[in-house]
Coordinates of C-alpha atoms in Angstrom, one line a residue:
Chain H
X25 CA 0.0 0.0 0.0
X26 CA 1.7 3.7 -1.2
X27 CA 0.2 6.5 0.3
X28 CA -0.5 9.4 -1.8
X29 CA 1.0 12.4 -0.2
X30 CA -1.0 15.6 -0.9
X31 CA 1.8 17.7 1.0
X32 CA 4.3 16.3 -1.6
X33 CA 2.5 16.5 -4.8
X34 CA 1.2 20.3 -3.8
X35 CA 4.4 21.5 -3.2
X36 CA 6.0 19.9 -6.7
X37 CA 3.7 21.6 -8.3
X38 CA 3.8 24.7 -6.2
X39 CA 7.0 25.3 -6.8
X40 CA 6.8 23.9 -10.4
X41 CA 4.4 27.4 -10.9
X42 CA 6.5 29.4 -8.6
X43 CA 9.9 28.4 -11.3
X44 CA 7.2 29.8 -14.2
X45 CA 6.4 32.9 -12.9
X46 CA 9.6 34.0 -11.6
X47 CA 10.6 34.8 -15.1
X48 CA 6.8 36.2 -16.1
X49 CA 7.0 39.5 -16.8
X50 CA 3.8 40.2 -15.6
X51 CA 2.6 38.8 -12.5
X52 CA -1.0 36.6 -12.4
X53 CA -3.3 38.5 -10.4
X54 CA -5.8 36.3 -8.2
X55 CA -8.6 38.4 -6.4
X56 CA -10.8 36.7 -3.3
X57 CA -14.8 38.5 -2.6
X58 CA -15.2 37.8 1.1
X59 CA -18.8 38.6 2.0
X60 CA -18.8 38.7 5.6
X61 CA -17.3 37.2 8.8
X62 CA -17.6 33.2 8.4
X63 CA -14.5 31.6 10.1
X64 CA -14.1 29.0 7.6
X65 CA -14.6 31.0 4.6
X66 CA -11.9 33.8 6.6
X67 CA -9.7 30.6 6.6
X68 CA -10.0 29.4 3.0
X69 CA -9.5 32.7 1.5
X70 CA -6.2 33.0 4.0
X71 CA -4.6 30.0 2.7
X72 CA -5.4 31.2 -0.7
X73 CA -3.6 34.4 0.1
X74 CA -0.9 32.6 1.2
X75 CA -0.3 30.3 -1.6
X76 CA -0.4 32.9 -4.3
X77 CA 2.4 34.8 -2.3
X78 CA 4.1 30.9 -2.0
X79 CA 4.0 31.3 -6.1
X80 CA 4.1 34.8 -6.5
X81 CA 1.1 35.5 -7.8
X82 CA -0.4 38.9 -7.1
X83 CA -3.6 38.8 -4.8
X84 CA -6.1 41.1 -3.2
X85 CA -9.0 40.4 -1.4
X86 CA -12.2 42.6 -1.3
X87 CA -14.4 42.4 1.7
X88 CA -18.1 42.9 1.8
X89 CA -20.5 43.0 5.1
X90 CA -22.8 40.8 4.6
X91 CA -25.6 43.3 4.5
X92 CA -24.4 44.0 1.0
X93 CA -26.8 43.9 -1.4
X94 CA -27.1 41.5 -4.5
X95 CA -27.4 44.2 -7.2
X96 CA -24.0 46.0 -5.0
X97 CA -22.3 42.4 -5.0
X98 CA -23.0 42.0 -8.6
X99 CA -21.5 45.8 -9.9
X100 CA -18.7 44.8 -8.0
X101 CA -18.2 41.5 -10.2
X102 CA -18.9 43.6 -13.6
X103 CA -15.9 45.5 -11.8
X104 CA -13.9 42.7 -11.9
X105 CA -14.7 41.2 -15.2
X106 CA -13.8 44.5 -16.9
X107 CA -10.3 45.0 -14.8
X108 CA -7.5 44.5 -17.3
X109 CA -5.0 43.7 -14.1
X110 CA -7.2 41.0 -12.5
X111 CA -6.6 37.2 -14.6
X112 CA -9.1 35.5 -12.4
X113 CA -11.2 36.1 -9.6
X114 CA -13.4 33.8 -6.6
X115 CA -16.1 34.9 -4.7
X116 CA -16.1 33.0 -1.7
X117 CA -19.3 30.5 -0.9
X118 CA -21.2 30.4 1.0
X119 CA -23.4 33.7 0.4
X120 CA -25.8 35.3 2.7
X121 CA -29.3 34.0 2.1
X122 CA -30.3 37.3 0.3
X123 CA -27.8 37.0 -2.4
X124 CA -28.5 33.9 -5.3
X125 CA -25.0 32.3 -5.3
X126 CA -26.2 30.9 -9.0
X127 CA -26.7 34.6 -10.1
X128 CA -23.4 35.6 -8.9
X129 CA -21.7 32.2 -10.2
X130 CA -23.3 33.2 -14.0
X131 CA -22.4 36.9 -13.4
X132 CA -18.2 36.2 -13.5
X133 CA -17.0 36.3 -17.1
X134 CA -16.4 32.6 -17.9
X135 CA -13.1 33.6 -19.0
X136 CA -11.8 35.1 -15.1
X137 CA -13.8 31.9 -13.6
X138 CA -11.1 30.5 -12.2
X139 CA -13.1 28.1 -9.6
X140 CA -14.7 26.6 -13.0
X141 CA -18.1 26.8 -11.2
X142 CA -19.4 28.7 -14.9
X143 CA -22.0 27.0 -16.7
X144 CA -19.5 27.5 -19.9
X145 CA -16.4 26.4 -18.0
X146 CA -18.8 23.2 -16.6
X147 CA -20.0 22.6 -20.6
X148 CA -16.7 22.9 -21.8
X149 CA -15.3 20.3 -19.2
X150 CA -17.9 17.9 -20.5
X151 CA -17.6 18.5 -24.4
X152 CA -13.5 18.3 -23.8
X153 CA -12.7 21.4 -24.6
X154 CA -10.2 23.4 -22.7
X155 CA -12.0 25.0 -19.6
X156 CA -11.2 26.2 -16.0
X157 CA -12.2 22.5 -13.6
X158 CA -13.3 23.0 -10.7
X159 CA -10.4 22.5 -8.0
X160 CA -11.2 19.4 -6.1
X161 CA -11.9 17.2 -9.3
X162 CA -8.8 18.6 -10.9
X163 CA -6.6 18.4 -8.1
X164 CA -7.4 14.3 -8.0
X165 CA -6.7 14.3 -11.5
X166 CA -3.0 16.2 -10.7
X167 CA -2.8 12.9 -7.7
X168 CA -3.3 10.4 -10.3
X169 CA -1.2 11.7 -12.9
X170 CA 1.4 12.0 -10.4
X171 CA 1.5 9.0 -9.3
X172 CA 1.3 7.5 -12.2
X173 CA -1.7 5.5 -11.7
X174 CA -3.0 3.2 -14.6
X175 CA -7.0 4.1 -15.4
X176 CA -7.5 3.0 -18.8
X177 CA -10.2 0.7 -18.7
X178 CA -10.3 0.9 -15.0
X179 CA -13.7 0.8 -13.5
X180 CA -14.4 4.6 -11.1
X181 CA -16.9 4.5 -8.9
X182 CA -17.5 8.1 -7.8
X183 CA -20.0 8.1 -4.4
X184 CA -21.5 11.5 -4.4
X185 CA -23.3 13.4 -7.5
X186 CA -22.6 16.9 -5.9
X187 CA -21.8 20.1 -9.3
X188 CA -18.2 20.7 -7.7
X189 CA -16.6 17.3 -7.2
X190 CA -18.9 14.1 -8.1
X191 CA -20.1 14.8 -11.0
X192 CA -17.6 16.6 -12.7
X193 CA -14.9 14.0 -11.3
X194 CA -16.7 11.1 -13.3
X195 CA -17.0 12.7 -16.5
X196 CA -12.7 13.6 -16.4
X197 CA -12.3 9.8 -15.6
X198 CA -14.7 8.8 -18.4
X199 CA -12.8 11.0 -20.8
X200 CA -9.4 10.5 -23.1
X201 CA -7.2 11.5 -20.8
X202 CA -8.3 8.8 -18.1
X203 CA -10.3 6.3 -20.2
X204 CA -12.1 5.3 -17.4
X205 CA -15.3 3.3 -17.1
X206 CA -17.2 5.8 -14.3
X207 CA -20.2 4.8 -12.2
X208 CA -22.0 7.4 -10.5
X209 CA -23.4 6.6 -7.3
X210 CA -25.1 8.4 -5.1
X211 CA -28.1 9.0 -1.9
X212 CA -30.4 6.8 -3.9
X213 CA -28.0 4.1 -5.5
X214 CA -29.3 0.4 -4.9
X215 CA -26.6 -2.1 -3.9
X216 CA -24.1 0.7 -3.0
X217 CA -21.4 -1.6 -0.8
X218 CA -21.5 -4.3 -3.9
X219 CA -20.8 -1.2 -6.6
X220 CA -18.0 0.1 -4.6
X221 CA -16.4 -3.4 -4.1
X222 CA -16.2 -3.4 -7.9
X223 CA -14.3 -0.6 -8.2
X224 CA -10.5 -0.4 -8.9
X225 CA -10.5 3.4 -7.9
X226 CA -13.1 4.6 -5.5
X227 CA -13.6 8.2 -5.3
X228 CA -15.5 9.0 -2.0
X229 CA -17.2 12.1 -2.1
X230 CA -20.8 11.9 0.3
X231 CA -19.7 14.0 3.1
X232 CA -20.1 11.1 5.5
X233 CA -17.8 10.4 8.2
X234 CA -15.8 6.7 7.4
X235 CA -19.3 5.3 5.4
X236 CA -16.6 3.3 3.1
X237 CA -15.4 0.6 5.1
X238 CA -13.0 -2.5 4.2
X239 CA -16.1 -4.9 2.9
X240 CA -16.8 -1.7 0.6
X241 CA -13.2 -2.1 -1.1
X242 CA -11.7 -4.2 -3.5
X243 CA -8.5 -5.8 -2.8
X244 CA -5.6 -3.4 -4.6
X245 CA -8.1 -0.7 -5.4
X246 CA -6.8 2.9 -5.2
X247 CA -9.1 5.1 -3.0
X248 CA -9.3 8.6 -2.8
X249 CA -11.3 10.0 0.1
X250 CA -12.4 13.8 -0.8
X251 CA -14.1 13.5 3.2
X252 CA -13.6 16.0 5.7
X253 CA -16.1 15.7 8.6
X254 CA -14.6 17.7 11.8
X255 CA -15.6 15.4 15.0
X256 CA -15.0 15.9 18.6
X257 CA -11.8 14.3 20.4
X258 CA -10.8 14.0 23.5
X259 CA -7.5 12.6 21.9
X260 CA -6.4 15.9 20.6
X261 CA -5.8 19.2 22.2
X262 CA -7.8 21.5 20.5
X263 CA -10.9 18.8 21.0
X264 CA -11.9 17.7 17.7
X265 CA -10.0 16.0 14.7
X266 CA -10.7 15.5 10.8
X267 CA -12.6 12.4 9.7
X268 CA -12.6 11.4 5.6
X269 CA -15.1 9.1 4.1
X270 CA -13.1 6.2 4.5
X271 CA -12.4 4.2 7.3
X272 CA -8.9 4.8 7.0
X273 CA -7.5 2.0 9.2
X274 CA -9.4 -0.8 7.7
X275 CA -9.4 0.4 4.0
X276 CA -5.7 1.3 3.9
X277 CA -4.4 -2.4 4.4
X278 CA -6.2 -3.4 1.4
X279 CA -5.3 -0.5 -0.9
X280 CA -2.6 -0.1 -3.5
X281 CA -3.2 3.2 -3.4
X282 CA -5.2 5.5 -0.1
X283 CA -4.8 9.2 0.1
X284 CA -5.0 10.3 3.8
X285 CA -7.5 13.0 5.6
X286 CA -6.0 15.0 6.3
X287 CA -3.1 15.5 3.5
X288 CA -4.5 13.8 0.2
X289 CA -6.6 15.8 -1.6
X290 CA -7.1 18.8 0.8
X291 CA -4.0 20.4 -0.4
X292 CA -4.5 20.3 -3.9
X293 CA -7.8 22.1 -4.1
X294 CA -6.1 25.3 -3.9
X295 CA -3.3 24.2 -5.9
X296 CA -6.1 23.7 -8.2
X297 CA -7.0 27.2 -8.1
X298 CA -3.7 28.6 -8.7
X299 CA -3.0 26.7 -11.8
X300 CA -6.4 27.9 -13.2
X301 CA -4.9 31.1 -11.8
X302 CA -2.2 30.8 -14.1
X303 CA -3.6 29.2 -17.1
X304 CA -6.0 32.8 -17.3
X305 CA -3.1 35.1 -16.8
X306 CA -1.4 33.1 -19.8
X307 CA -5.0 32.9 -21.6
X308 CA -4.4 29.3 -22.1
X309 CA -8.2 28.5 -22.3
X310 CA -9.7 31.0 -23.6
X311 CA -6.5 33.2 -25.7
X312 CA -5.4 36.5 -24.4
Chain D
X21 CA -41.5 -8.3 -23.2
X22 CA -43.1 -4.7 -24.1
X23 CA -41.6 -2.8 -27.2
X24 CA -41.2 0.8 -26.8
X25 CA -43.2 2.0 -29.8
X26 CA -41.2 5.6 -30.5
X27 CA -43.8 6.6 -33.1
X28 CA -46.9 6.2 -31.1
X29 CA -45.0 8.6 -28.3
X30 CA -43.9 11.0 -30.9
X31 CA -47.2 11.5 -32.8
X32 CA -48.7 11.8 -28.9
X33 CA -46.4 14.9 -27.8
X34 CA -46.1 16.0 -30.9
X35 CA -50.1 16.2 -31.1
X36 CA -49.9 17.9 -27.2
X37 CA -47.4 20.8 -28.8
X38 CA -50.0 21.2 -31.5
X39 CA -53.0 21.9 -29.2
X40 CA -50.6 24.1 -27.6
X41 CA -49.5 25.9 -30.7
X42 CA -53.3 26.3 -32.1
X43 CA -54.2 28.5 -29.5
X44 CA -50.9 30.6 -29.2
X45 CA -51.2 34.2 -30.6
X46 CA -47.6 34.3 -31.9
X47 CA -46.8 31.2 -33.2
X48 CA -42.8 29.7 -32.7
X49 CA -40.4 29.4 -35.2
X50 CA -37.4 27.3 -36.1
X51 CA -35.1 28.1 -39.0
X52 CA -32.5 25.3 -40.5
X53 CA -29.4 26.3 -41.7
X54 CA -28.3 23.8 -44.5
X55 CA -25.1 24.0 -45.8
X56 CA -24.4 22.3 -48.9
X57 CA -26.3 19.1 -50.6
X58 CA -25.5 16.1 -48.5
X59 CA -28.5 13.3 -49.0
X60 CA -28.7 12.7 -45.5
X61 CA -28.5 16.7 -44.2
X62 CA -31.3 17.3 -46.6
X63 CA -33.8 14.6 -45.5
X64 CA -33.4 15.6 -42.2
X65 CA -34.4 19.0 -42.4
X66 CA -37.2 17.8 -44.5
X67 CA -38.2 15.8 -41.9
X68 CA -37.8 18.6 -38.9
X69 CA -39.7 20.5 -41.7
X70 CA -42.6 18.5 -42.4
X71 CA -42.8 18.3 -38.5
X72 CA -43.0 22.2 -37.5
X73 CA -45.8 22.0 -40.6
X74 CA -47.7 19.1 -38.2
X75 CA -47.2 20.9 -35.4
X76 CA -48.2 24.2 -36.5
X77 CA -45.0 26.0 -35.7
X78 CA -43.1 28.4 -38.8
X79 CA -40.3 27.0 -40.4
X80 CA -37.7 28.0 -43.0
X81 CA -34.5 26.9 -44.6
X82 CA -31.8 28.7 -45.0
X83 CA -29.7 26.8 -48.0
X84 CA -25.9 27.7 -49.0
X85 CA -23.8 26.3 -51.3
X86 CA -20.8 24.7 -49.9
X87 CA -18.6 27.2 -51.0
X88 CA -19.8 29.4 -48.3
X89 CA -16.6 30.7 -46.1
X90 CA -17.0 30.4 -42.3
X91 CA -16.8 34.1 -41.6
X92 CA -19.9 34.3 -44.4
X93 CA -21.9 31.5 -42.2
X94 CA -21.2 33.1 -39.1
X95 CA -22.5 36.3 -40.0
X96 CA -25.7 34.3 -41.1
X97 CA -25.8 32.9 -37.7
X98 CA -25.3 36.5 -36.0
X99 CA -28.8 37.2 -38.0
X100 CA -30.6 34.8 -36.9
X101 CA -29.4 35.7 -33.4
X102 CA -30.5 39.7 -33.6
X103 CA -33.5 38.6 -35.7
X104 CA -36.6 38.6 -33.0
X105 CA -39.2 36.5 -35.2
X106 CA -36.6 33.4 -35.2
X107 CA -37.4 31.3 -31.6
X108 CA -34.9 28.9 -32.2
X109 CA -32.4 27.6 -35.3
X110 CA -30.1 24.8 -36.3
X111 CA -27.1 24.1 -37.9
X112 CA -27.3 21.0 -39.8
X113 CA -24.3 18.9 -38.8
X114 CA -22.1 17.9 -40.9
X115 CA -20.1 21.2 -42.6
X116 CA -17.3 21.1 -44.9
X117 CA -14.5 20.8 -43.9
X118 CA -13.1 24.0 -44.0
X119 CA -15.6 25.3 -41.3
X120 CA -14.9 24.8 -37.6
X121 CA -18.2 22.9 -36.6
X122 CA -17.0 23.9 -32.6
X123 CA -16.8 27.8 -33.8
X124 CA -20.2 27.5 -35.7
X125 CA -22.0 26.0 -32.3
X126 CA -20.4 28.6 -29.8
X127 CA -21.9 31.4 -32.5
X128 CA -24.9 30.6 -32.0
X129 CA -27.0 32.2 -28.9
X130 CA -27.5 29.7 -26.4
X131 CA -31.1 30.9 -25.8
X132 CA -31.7 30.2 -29.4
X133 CA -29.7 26.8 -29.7
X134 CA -32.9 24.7 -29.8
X135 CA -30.3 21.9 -30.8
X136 CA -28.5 22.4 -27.3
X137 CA -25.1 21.8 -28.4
X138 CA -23.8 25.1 -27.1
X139 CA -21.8 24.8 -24.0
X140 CA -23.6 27.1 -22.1
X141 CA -26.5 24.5 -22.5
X142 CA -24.5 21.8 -21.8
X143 CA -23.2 23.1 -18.4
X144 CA -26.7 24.2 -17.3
X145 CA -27.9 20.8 -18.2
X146 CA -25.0 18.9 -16.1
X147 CA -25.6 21.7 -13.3
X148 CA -29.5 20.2 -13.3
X149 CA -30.2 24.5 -14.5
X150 CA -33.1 24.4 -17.1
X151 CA -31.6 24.2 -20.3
X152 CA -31.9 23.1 -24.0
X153 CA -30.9 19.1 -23.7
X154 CA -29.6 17.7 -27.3
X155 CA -32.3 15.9 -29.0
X156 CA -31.8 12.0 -28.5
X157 CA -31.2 12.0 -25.0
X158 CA -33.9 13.6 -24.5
X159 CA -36.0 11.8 -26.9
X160 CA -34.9 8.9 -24.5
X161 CA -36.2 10.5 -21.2
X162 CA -39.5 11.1 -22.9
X163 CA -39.9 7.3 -23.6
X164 CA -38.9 6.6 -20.0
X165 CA -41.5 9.0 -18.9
X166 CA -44.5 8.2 -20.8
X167 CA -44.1 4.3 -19.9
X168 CA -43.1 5.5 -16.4
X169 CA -40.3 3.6 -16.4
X170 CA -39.0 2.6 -12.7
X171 CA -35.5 4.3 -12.9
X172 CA -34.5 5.6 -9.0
X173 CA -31.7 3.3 -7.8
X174 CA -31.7 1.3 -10.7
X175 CA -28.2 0.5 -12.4
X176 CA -28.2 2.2 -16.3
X177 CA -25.1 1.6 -18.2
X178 CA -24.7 3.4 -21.1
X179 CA -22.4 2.4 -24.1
X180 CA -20.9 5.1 -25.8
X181 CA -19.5 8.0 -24.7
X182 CA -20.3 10.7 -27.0
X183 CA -21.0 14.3 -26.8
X184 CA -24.5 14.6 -28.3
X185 CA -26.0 11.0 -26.9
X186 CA -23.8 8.8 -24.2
X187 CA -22.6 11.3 -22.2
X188 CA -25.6 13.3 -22.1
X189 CA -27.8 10.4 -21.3
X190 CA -25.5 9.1 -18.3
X191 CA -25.7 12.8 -16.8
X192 CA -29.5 12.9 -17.0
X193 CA -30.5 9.7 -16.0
X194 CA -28.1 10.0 -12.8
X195 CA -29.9 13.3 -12.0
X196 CA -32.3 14.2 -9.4
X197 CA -35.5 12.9 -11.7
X198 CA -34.8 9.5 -12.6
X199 CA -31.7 9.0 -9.8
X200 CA -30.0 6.3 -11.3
X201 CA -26.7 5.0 -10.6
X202 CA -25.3 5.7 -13.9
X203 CA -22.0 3.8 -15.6
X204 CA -20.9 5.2 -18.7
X205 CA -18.5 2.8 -20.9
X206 CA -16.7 3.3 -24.5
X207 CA -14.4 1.8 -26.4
X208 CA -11.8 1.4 -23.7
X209 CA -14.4 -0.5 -21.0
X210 CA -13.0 -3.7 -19.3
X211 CA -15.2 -6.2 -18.6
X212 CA -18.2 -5.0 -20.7
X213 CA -20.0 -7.8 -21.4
X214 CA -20.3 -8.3 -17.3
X215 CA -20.6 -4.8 -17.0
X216 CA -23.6 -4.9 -19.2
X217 CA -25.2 -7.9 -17.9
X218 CA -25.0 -6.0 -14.8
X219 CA -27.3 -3.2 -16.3
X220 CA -31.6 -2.7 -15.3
X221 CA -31.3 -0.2 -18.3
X222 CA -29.1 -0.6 -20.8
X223 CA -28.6 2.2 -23.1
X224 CA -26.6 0.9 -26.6
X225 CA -25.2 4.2 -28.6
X226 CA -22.0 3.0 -29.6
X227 CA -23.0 2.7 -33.4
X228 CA -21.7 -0.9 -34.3
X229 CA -24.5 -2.8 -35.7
X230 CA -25.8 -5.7 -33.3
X231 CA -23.1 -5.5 -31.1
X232 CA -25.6 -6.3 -28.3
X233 CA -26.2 -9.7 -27.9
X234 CA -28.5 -11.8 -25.3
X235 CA -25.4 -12.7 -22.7
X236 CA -25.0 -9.1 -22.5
X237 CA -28.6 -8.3 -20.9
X238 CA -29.9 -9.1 -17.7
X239 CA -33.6 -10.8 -17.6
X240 CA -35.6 -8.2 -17.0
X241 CA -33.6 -5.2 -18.1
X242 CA -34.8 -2.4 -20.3
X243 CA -32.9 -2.0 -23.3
X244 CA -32.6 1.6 -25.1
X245 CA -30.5 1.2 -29.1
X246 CA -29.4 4.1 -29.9
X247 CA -27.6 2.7 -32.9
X248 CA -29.1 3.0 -36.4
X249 CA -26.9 1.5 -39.3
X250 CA -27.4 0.9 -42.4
X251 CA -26.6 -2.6 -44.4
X252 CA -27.0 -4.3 -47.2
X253 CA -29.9 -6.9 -47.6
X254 CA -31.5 -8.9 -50.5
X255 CA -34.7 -9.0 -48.5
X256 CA -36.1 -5.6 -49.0
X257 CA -37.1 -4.1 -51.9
X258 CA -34.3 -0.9 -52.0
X259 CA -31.3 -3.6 -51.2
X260 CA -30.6 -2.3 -47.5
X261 CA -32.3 -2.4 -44.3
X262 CA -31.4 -0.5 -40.7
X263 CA -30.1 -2.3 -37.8
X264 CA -29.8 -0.8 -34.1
X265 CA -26.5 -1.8 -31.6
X266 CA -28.9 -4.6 -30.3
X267 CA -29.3 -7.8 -31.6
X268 CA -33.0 -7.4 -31.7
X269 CA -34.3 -10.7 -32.0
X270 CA -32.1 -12.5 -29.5
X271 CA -32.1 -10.0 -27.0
X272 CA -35.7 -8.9 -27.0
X273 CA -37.3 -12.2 -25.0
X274 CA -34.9 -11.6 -22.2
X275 CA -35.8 -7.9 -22.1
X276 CA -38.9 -5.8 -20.1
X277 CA -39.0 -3.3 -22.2
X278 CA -36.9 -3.1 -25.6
X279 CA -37.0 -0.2 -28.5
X280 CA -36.9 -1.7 -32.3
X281 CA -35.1 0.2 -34.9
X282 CA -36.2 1.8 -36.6
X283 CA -39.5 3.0 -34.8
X284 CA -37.7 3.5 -31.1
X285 CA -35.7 6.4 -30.4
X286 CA -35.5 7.7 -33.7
X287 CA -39.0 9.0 -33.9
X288 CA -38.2 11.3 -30.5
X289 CA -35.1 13.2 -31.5
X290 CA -37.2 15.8 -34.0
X291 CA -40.0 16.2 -31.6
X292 CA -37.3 16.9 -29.0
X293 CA -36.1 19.6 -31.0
X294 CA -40.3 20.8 -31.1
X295 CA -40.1 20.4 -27.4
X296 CA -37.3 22.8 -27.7
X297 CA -38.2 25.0 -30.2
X298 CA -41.7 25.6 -28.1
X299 CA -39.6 26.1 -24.8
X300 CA -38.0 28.5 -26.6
X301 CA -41.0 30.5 -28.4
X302 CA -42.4 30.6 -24.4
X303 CA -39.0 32.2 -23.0
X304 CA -39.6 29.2 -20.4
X305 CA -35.4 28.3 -20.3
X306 CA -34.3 32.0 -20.3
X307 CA -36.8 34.5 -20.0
X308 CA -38.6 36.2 -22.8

């Protein structure tokens, strides 16, 4: 059993981008819309901050209260679209109830959509045509590419049919580059434990705590556990600890292949973001 | 055994559109473009013809010789897009060669592209937004749906993983309305004949001519062909008949339901485009 090692491939290809831009002449810009005071979004949009200085990437982050109106929120983004010096730009979910997270999703030119949530980016993904992926799905294609890991003809079974990692993740396996066979299983699949034991990479991606257990895997499967369920500990100090999908004792013995929560795929997402970063300040997708 | 009869399902919807249509002030219209004098191009636009006729709906074709450059047909396009009396339009697929078929598609408006090739309409389709869905998967839904079909939990494998039909038809049926655990295969698969046999619905659109034989089906499974090829024969009077991706005969005992070809899907793809075309004409995908 090799463990894939999220820390590792992040920081190859950290410092991979980091090697490229150091002799760009002009730096790819990466701007964050915070829209009020959510701990975990304040988090996210940190380590964001900190990996484009990691690269050297220029970033700014706008901050709105959340009593900001949609119609203000959405001038903002029109801001940004037309704003020659910014390549991409995120606005952090989740929004205040008031403010349709769809409308402000369709309201980013497709072109600065670096999080790939875009209908056009999405289409364009599926057709397999070049388009920003959303991070998660792209940063378990970076693991498997890294690692090397055979998938043509390989039956995926993605649990989880969610817009941002299940889905898309099954139609990149099903395409050219992987040539995988995908099943897409989800809340209302039949026979679930017997699907997943026929996979030879299992993607788990339901946002419950260790639901895949050792029955649930095939012998020398490769599982990649998207999980992260915060539960209460009285084993750590702070008094809680991060729990994947997986049932990472039991499942790892049988693997050839487990990434680890945390440190598998955590670490790419915003790798993820920073290539797509990247690709828009070099107008890879969509020309300059 | 119960065949799927695609022509008594078509002439029902397409009789429900006109009752629709008779008592609409304003009455929708689809324009064809048709490049060129291909045999095939020009029966189907006679046929998407003669059906906006049935229906009640204006049509017109817009014919140019093959000669036409692609800047020329793109400007055509842009008039159709500015021109408020057209709902909806097509492109008859193929084009020469010199025209980029992907540049023609992303030309056209996605609230006019009644075809739903566009991605725009593919990504709002995968993202479960309404949207135009390309003609024969949705053709297939619509068979599901008016023979209601058990599809939540079941296991559909599809065969074929193009843009218009197999990948499409995986995405929709694994969506919220028919929930379906949903396996798409292609020419890569492993294991397909077991992965077939594993199949409650088996959807065949890989275009090889009675690929699908009896050991491939489960008892009981309902089997969608997709596949429509034509070979020779001394038994009909023209010297060819049409065969699906199903070997009809062998498979069909084993099968719940089962469409023939022809008379099974094909029927549904042009009233899909009338579905469209009348979705369109009502503003009900993007607003008047």
């Amino acid at each position: 059993m090799e463990l894939i090692d999220g820390k590792e491939v992040a920081a190859a290809l950290k410092r991979k981008m980091a090697e490229e831009v150091a002799v760009m002449e002009r730096k790819p810009t990466l701007v964050a819309i915070l829209v009020g005071h959510d701990g975990a979004s304040e988090t996210y949009v940190g380590h964001k901050e900190k990996a484009c200085k990691e690269i050297g990437f220029n970033s700014a982050v706008l901050r709105f209260e959340d009593t900001i109106t949609e119609d203000a929120l959405l001038a903002e983004i029109g801001k940004l679209n037309d704003d020659p010096q910014v390549d991409g730009f995120i606005v952090q979910m989740p929004l205040p109830r008031h403010i349709s997270e769809q409308k402000v999703i369709e309201a980013i030119d497709p072109r600065k959509d670096v999080d790939g949530f875009h209908p056009v980016n999405v289409g364009r993904m599926i057709l397999g045509l070049p388009a920003y992926v959303s991070a998660t799905p792209e940063g378990i294609c970076e693991l498997l590419r890294y690692y090397r890991i055979p998938t043509a003809g390989k039956h995926c079974v993605v649990v989880g049919r969610s817009n941002i990692v299940g889905r898309p993740m099954a139609n990149l396996l099903s395409d050219k580059e992987f040539n995988c066979t995908a099943t897409l299983c989800h809340s209302r699949t039949e026979n679930l434990k017997e699907i997943c034991a026929s996979a030879d990479i299992l993607v788990a991606a339901l946002g419950k705590a260790e639901f895949v257990t050792a029955d649930m895997v095939k012998p020398g499967a490769v599982v990649i556990d998207v999980g992260i369920t915060r539960v209460p500990s009285d084993k750590t100090r702070n008094g809680w600890k991060l729990l994947g999908d997986v049932k990472f004792d039991e499942v790892a013995p049988k693997c050839s292949y487990i990434t680890p929560v945390p440190g598998g795929v955590g670490p790419m997402t915003i790798v993820s973001l920073m290539k797509n970063t990247l690709l828009a300040a070099k107008g890879t997708i969509y020309g300059k």
